[in-house]
Amino acid sequence: MSASTILARPTTSAAQRDSRYAILALSAFVSVLLLIVMGSIVRVTGYGLGCPDWPLCYGQVVPPLQIAPWVEFTHRLVGAATSLQIVALGALAWRTSPREAWIFRPAAAAVGLLIVQIALGGLHVILELTPASGWIHTGVAMGIAALVASQVAVTHPLARRLSRRTAEMVRDRGLPVAIATTTGAAYFLILTGAYVTRTGASLACPSFPACGAEMAPGPLRTLMDIQMFHRFTAFGVALTAGLTLWRLGRAARGDSGVRAVALALAGLIVVQFGLGISNVLLRLPMWSRTLHLLVAAMLWTGLVMLWVVVRRGVHQPGASPEGK
């Protein structure tokens, strides 16, 4: 057996390991987005307590044949499938890449947040907690989505190639900070939107862009302030994101891959604004509310992945072809 054959075996094994991890990360990410959609459907239909107990539903493994229990039960099934993938991702990261900070730490953090999320979901059902717990539930879900998305950005072949091109073309060392700021602002925007929903302020202002309602004292005025704060935050985030994406395009010197990513994220911003306006003018149709949360999650995780790719490319210009 030649020395070259002996040396080739670990490389092949490492490539297979990386491929398995990349596939699992992508699958978990898609599942997280699907779970967010299911959670949104549960919320907009008002079936959050369709199963009044947990983890069973009406004391049964299989719920009765009614719409409300099955909407909530389907949400739980998708959650269970997603949870298994996230735990498998963490276990695989611990087994194969315990010293890889970009892989092991986010994967382990995702498992930790998953435990918190499951506990929150169970307590919300059993104790019938206030809407505040649902707001926290949304925030934790987005945190899990971001951590899983970061694994896609580290391991997916397309993301690795983009990171290498970024290392060669981007010389703006402050760009990762700008993207991180935009990403943080997008997360804050999601939290304000969830707060609008949980407080019942979604239709406090019946028109757009102005509130379109007479200012009133007391609780109604509070709801109007909550709604308008969310709108002002949305405008601020859109402006910040636009400037950051423009800066990215300039720094990358017209690279087609980077330009495609920037255009895709800009497109998500436009779609999200349209859905937000639809929510107000069409009086909260279910399809618009569900898509509004999904697009918000896609934009947020897209910014997270962009930050990971650019951060690794700009600050690790000597990275190997595998992006490690």
Tab-separated table of N, CA and C in Angstrom, residues 137-214:
chain	number	residue	atom	x	y	z
A	137	HIS	N	-40.931	33.091	23.599
A	137	HIS	CA	-40.884	31.886	22.773
A	137	HIS	C	-40.429	32.226	21.351
A	138	THR	N	-40.957	33.314	20.806
A	138	THR	CA	-40.556	33.759	19.470
A	138	THR	C	-39.093	34.157	19.443
A	139	GLY	N	-38.657	34.895	20.467
A	139	GLY	CA	-37.264	35.320	20.526
A	139	GLY	C	-36.303	34.160	20.587
A	140	VAL	N	-36.623	33.153	21.387
A	140	VAL	CA	-35.758	31.979	21.494
A	140	VAL	C	-35.753	31.196	20.186
A	141	ALA	N	-36.923	31.082	19.547
A	141	ALA	CA	-37.002	30.375	18.265
A	141	ALA	C	-36.083	31.017	17.227
A	142	MET	N	-36.066	32.345	17.185
A	142	MET	CA	-35.192	33.034	16.237
A	142	MET	C	-33.722	32.845	16.592
A	143	GLY	N	-33.430	32.726	17.873
A	143	GLY	CA	-32.054	32.447	18.277
A	143	GLY	C	-31.603	31.079	17.800
A	144	ILE	N	-32.471	30.080	17.950
A	144	ILE	CA	-32.154	28.732	17.462
A	144	ILE	C	-31.970	28.751	15.947
A	145	ALA	N	-32.866	29.453	15.244
A	145	ALA	CA	-32.768	29.528	13.785
A	145	ALA	C	-31.434	30.126	13.357
A	146	ALA	N	-30.987	31.156	14.072
A	146	ALA	CA	-29.716	31.803	13.723
A	146	ALA	C	-28.538	30.867	13.945
A	147	LEU	N	-28.546	30.131	15.047
A	147	LEU	CA	-27.440	29.223	15.345
A	147	LEU	C	-27.362	28.098	14.318
A	148	VAL	N	-28.507	27.556	13.927
A	148	VAL	CA	-28.506	26.505	12.904
A	148	VAL	C	-28.095	27.088	11.548
A	149	ALA	N	-28.559	28.299	11.255
A	149	ALA	CA	-28.174	28.950	9.993
A	149	ALA	C	-26.670	29.161	9.919
A	150	SER	N	-26.046	29.461	11.048
A	150	SER	CA	-24.597	29.665	11.048
A	150	SER	C	-23.857	28.397	10.648
A	151	GLN	N	-24.429	27.239	10.975
A	151	GLN	CA	-23.801	25.984	10.585
A	151	GLN	C	-23.895	25.752	9.080
A	152	VAL	N	-24.992	26.195	8.488
A	152	VAL	CA	-25.101	26.127	7.029
A	152	VAL	C	-24.049	27.031	6.396
A	153	ALA	N	-23.867	28.217	6.958
A	153	ALA	CA	-22.899	29.171	6.410
A	153	ALA	C	-21.465	28.678	6.539
A	154	VAL	N	-21.201	27.835	7.527
A	154	VAL	CA	-19.844	27.323	7.737
A	154	VAL	C	-19.560	26.101	6.878
A	155	THR	N	-20.567	25.265	6.657
A	155	THR	CA	-20.314	23.952	6.056
A	155	THR	C	-20.821	23.777	4.631
A	156	HIS	N	-21.811	24.559	4.211
A	156	HIS	CA	-22.353	24.341	2.867
A	156	HIS	C	-21.323	24.738	1.808
A	157	PRO	N	-21.138	23.932	0.773
A	157	PRO	CA	-20.119	24.232	-0.252
A	157	PRO	C	-20.279	25.613	-0.884
A	158	LEU	N	-21.513	26.036	-1.186
A	158	LEU	CA	-21.705	27.353	-1.795
A	158	LEU	C	-21.261	28.464	-0.851
A	159	ALA	N	-21.577	28.317	0.434
A	159	ALA	CA	-21.168	29.327	1.410
A	159	ALA	C	-19.653	29.357	1.552
A	160	ARG	N	-19.016	28.199	1.494
A	160	ARG	CA	-17.555	28.150	1.593
A	160	ARG	C	-16.897	28.846	0.402
A	161	ARG	N	-17.441	28.587	-0.790
A	161	ARG	CA	-16.869	29.246	-1.967
A	161	ARG	C	-17.059	30.760	-1.882
A	162	LEU	N	-18.220	31.186	-1.420
A	162	LEU	CA	-18.479	32.613	-1.265
A	162	LEU	C	-17.537	33.228	-0.248
A	163	SER	N	-17.249	32.500	0.823
A	163	SER	CA	-16.329	32.992	1.837
A	163	SER	C	-14.921	33.148	1.269
A	164	ARG	N	-14.506	32.206	0.419
A	164	ARG	CA	-13.186	32.317	-0.195
A	164	ARG	C	-13.117	33.520	-1.130
A	165	ARG	N	-14.176	33.763	-1.905
A	165	ARG	CA	-14.180	34.924	-2.783
A	165	ARG	C	-14.188	36.212	-1.969
A	166	THR	N	-14.888	36.175	-0.849
A	166	THR	CA	-14.901	37.347	0.022
A	166	THR	C	-13.508	37.623	0.543
A	167	ALA	N	-12.765	36.578	0.895
A	167	ALA	CA	-11.406	36.746	1.390
A	167	ALA	C	-10.515	37.396	0.338
A	168	GLU	N	-10.765	37.087	-0.932
A	168	GLU	CA	-9.927	37.617	-2.001
A	168	GLU	C	-10.333	39.031	-2.411
A	169	MET	N	-11.638	39.351	-2.306
A	169	MET	CA	-12.128	40.581	-2.898
A	169	MET	C	-12.491	41.666	-1.904
A	170	VAL	N	-12.886	41.273	-0.699
A	170	VAL	CA	-13.333	42.263	0.269
A	170	VAL	C	-12.151	42.738	1.103
A	171	ARG	N	-11.942	44.021	1.136
A	171	ARG	CA	-10.857	44.600	1.937
A	171	ARG	C	-11.388	45.565	2.985
A	172	ASP	N	-12.689	45.621	3.106
A	172	ASP	CA	-13.323	46.495	4.091
A	172	ASP	C	-13.394	45.760	5.416
A	173	ARG	N	-12.438	46.030	6.321
A	173	ARG	CA	-12.360	45.301	7.579
A	173	ARG	C	-13.493	45.661	8.531
A	174	GLY	N	-14.164	46.762	8.296
A	174	GLY	CA	-15.286	47.124	9.146
A	174	GLY	C	-16.604	46.537	8.697
A	175	LEU	N	-16.596	45.838	7.555
A	175	LEU	CA	-17.834	45.297	7.013
A	175	LEU	C	-18.502	44.284	7.938
A	176	PRO	N	-17.756	43.367	8.561
A	176	PRO	CA	-18.422	42.453	9.487
A	176	PRO	C	-19.146	43.171	10.619
A	177	VAL	N	-18.600	44.283	11.090
A	177	VAL	CA	-19.256	45.043	12.152
A	177	VAL	C	-20.556	45.654	11.639
A	178	ALA	N	-20.517	46.189	10.417
A	178	ALA	CA	-21.726	46.777	9.826
A	178	ALA	C	-22.811	45.717	9.639
A	179	ILE	N	-22.406	44.534	9.163
A	179	ILE	CA	-23.385	43.458	8.973
A	179	ILE	C	-23.915	42.980	10.316
A	180	ALA	N	-23.036	42.873	11.313
A	180	ALA	CA	-23.473	42.446	12.647
A	180	ALA	C	-24.458	43.447	13.237
A	181	THR	N	-24.209	44.739	13.030
A	181	THR	CA	-25.128	45.768	13.522
A	181	THR	C	-26.490	45.648	12.856
A	182	THR	N	-26.481	45.450	11.539
A	182	THR	CA	-27.732	45.279	10.799
A	182	THR	C	-28.471	44.028	11.260
A	183	THR	N	-27.722	42.948	11.493
A	183	THR	CA	-28.326	41.704	11.943
A	183	THR	C	-28.965	41.873	13.321
A	184	GLY	N	-28.262	42.542	14.216
A	184	GLY	CA	-28.819	42.800	15.536
A	184	GLY	C	-30.072	43.657	15.467
A	185	ALA	N	-30.061	44.642	14.584
A	185	ALA	CA	-31.238	45.498	14.407
A	185	ALA	C	-32.416	44.696	13.863
A	186	ALA	N	-32.140	43.756	12.956
A	186	ALA	CA	-33.213	42.918	12.406
A	186	ALA	C	-33.828	42.046	13.496
A	187	TYR	N	-32.993	41.537	14.385
A	187	TYR	CA	-33.517	40.724	15.494
A	187	TYR	C	-34.385	41.580	16.418
A	188	PHE	N	-33.932	42.794	16.695
A	188	PHE	CA	-34.728	43.699	17.533
A	188	PHE	C	-36.067	44.005	16.870
A	189	LEU	N	-36.053	44.164	15.547
A	189	LEU	CA	-37.297	44.417	14.812
A	189	LEU	C	-38.266	43.246	14.957
A	190	ILE	N	-37.740	42.024	14.883
A	190	ILE	CA	-38.593	40.847	15.066
A	190	ILE	C	-39.224	40.857	16.451
A	191	LEU	N	-38.444	41.228	17.458
A	191	LEU	CA	-38.972	41.279	18.819
A	191	LEU	C	-40.067	42.338	18.953
A	192	THR	N	-39.875	43.494	18.303
A	192	THR	CA	-40.919	44.523	18.379
A	192	THR	C	-42.184	44.055	17.660
A	193	GLY	N	-42.016	43.348	16.533
A	193	GLY	CA	-43.180	42.819	15.830
A	193	GLY	C	-43.924	41.788	16.654
A	194	ALA	N	-43.169	40.910	17.326
A	194	ALA	CA	-43.803	39.916	18.187
A	194	ALA	C	-44.523	40.597	19.349
A	195	TYR	N	-43.943	41.690	19.841
A	195	TYR	CA	-44.582	42.413	20.945
A	195	TYR	C	-45.882	43.071	20.481
A	196	VAL	N	-45.878	43.594	19.257
A	196	VAL	CA	-47.106	44.153	18.685
A	196	VAL	C	-48.212	43.103	18.675
A	197	THR	N	-47.862	41.899	18.217
A	197	THR	CA	-48.852	40.824	18.135
A	197	THR	C	-49.339	40.402	19.514
A	198	ARG	N	-48.398	40.215	20.421
A	198	ARG	CA	-48.760	39.689	21.743
A	198	ARG	C	-49.545	40.691	22.586
A	199	THR	N	-49.398	41.971	22.307
A	199	THR	CA	-50.133	42.978	23.077
A	199	THR	C	-51.459	43.353	22.431
A	200	GLY	N	-51.723	42.815	21.240
A	200	GLY	CA	-52.965	43.140	20.559
A	200	GLY	C	-52.940	44.489	19.865
A	201	ALA	N	-51.741	44.973	19.518
A	201	ALA	CA	-51.616	46.293	18.899
A	201	ALA	C	-51.557	46.234	17.381
A	202	SER	N	-51.831	45.079	16.796
A	202	SER	CA	-51.659	44.909	15.351
A	202	SER	C	-52.512	45.863	14.531
A	203	LEU	N	-53.726	46.153	14.979
A	203	LEU	CA	-54.626	47.047	14.248
A	203	LEU	C	-54.907	48.322	15.028
A	204	ALA	N	-54.016	48.679	15.913
A	204	ALA	CA	-54.206	49.931	16.667
A	204	ALA	C	-54.137	51.136	15.753
A	205	CYS	N	-53.351	51.004	14.674
A	205	CYS	CA	-53.260	52.056	13.662
A	205	CYS	C	-53.790	51.469	12.349
A	206	PRO	N	-54.939	51.927	11.877
A	206	PRO	CA	-55.605	51.279	10.745
A	206	PRO	C	-55.101	51.687	9.364
A	207	SER	N	-54.151	52.625	9.261
A	207	SER	CA	-53.668	53.021	7.943
A	207	SER	C	-52.145	53.020	7.929
A	208	PHE	N	-51.579	53.328	6.735
A	208	PHE	CA	-50.125	53.302	6.561
A	208	PHE	C	-49.738	54.372	5.543
A	209	PRO	N	-48.639	55.133	5.765
A	209	PRO	CA	-47.657	55.020	6.839
A	209	PRO	C	-48.066	55.719	8.130
A	210	ALA	N	-48.983	56.690	8.032
A	210	ALA	CA	-49.445	57.343	9.257
A	210	ALA	C	-50.352	56.392	10.024
A	211	CYS	N	-50.571	56.709	11.284
A	211	CYS	CA	-51.381	55.835	12.126
A	211	CYS	C	-52.826	55.795	11.649
A	212	GLY	N	-53.371	56.961	11.290
A	212	GLY	CA	-54.725	56.991	10.771
A	212	GLY	C	-55.799	56.874	11.816
A	213	ALA	N	-55.457	57.137	13.064
A	213	ALA	CA	-56.449	57.081	14.135
A	213	ALA	C	-56.246	58.269	15.056
A	214	GLU	N	-57.300	58.708	15.656
A	214	GLU	CA	-57.219	59.811	16.602
A	214	GLU	C	-56.475	59.366	17.852
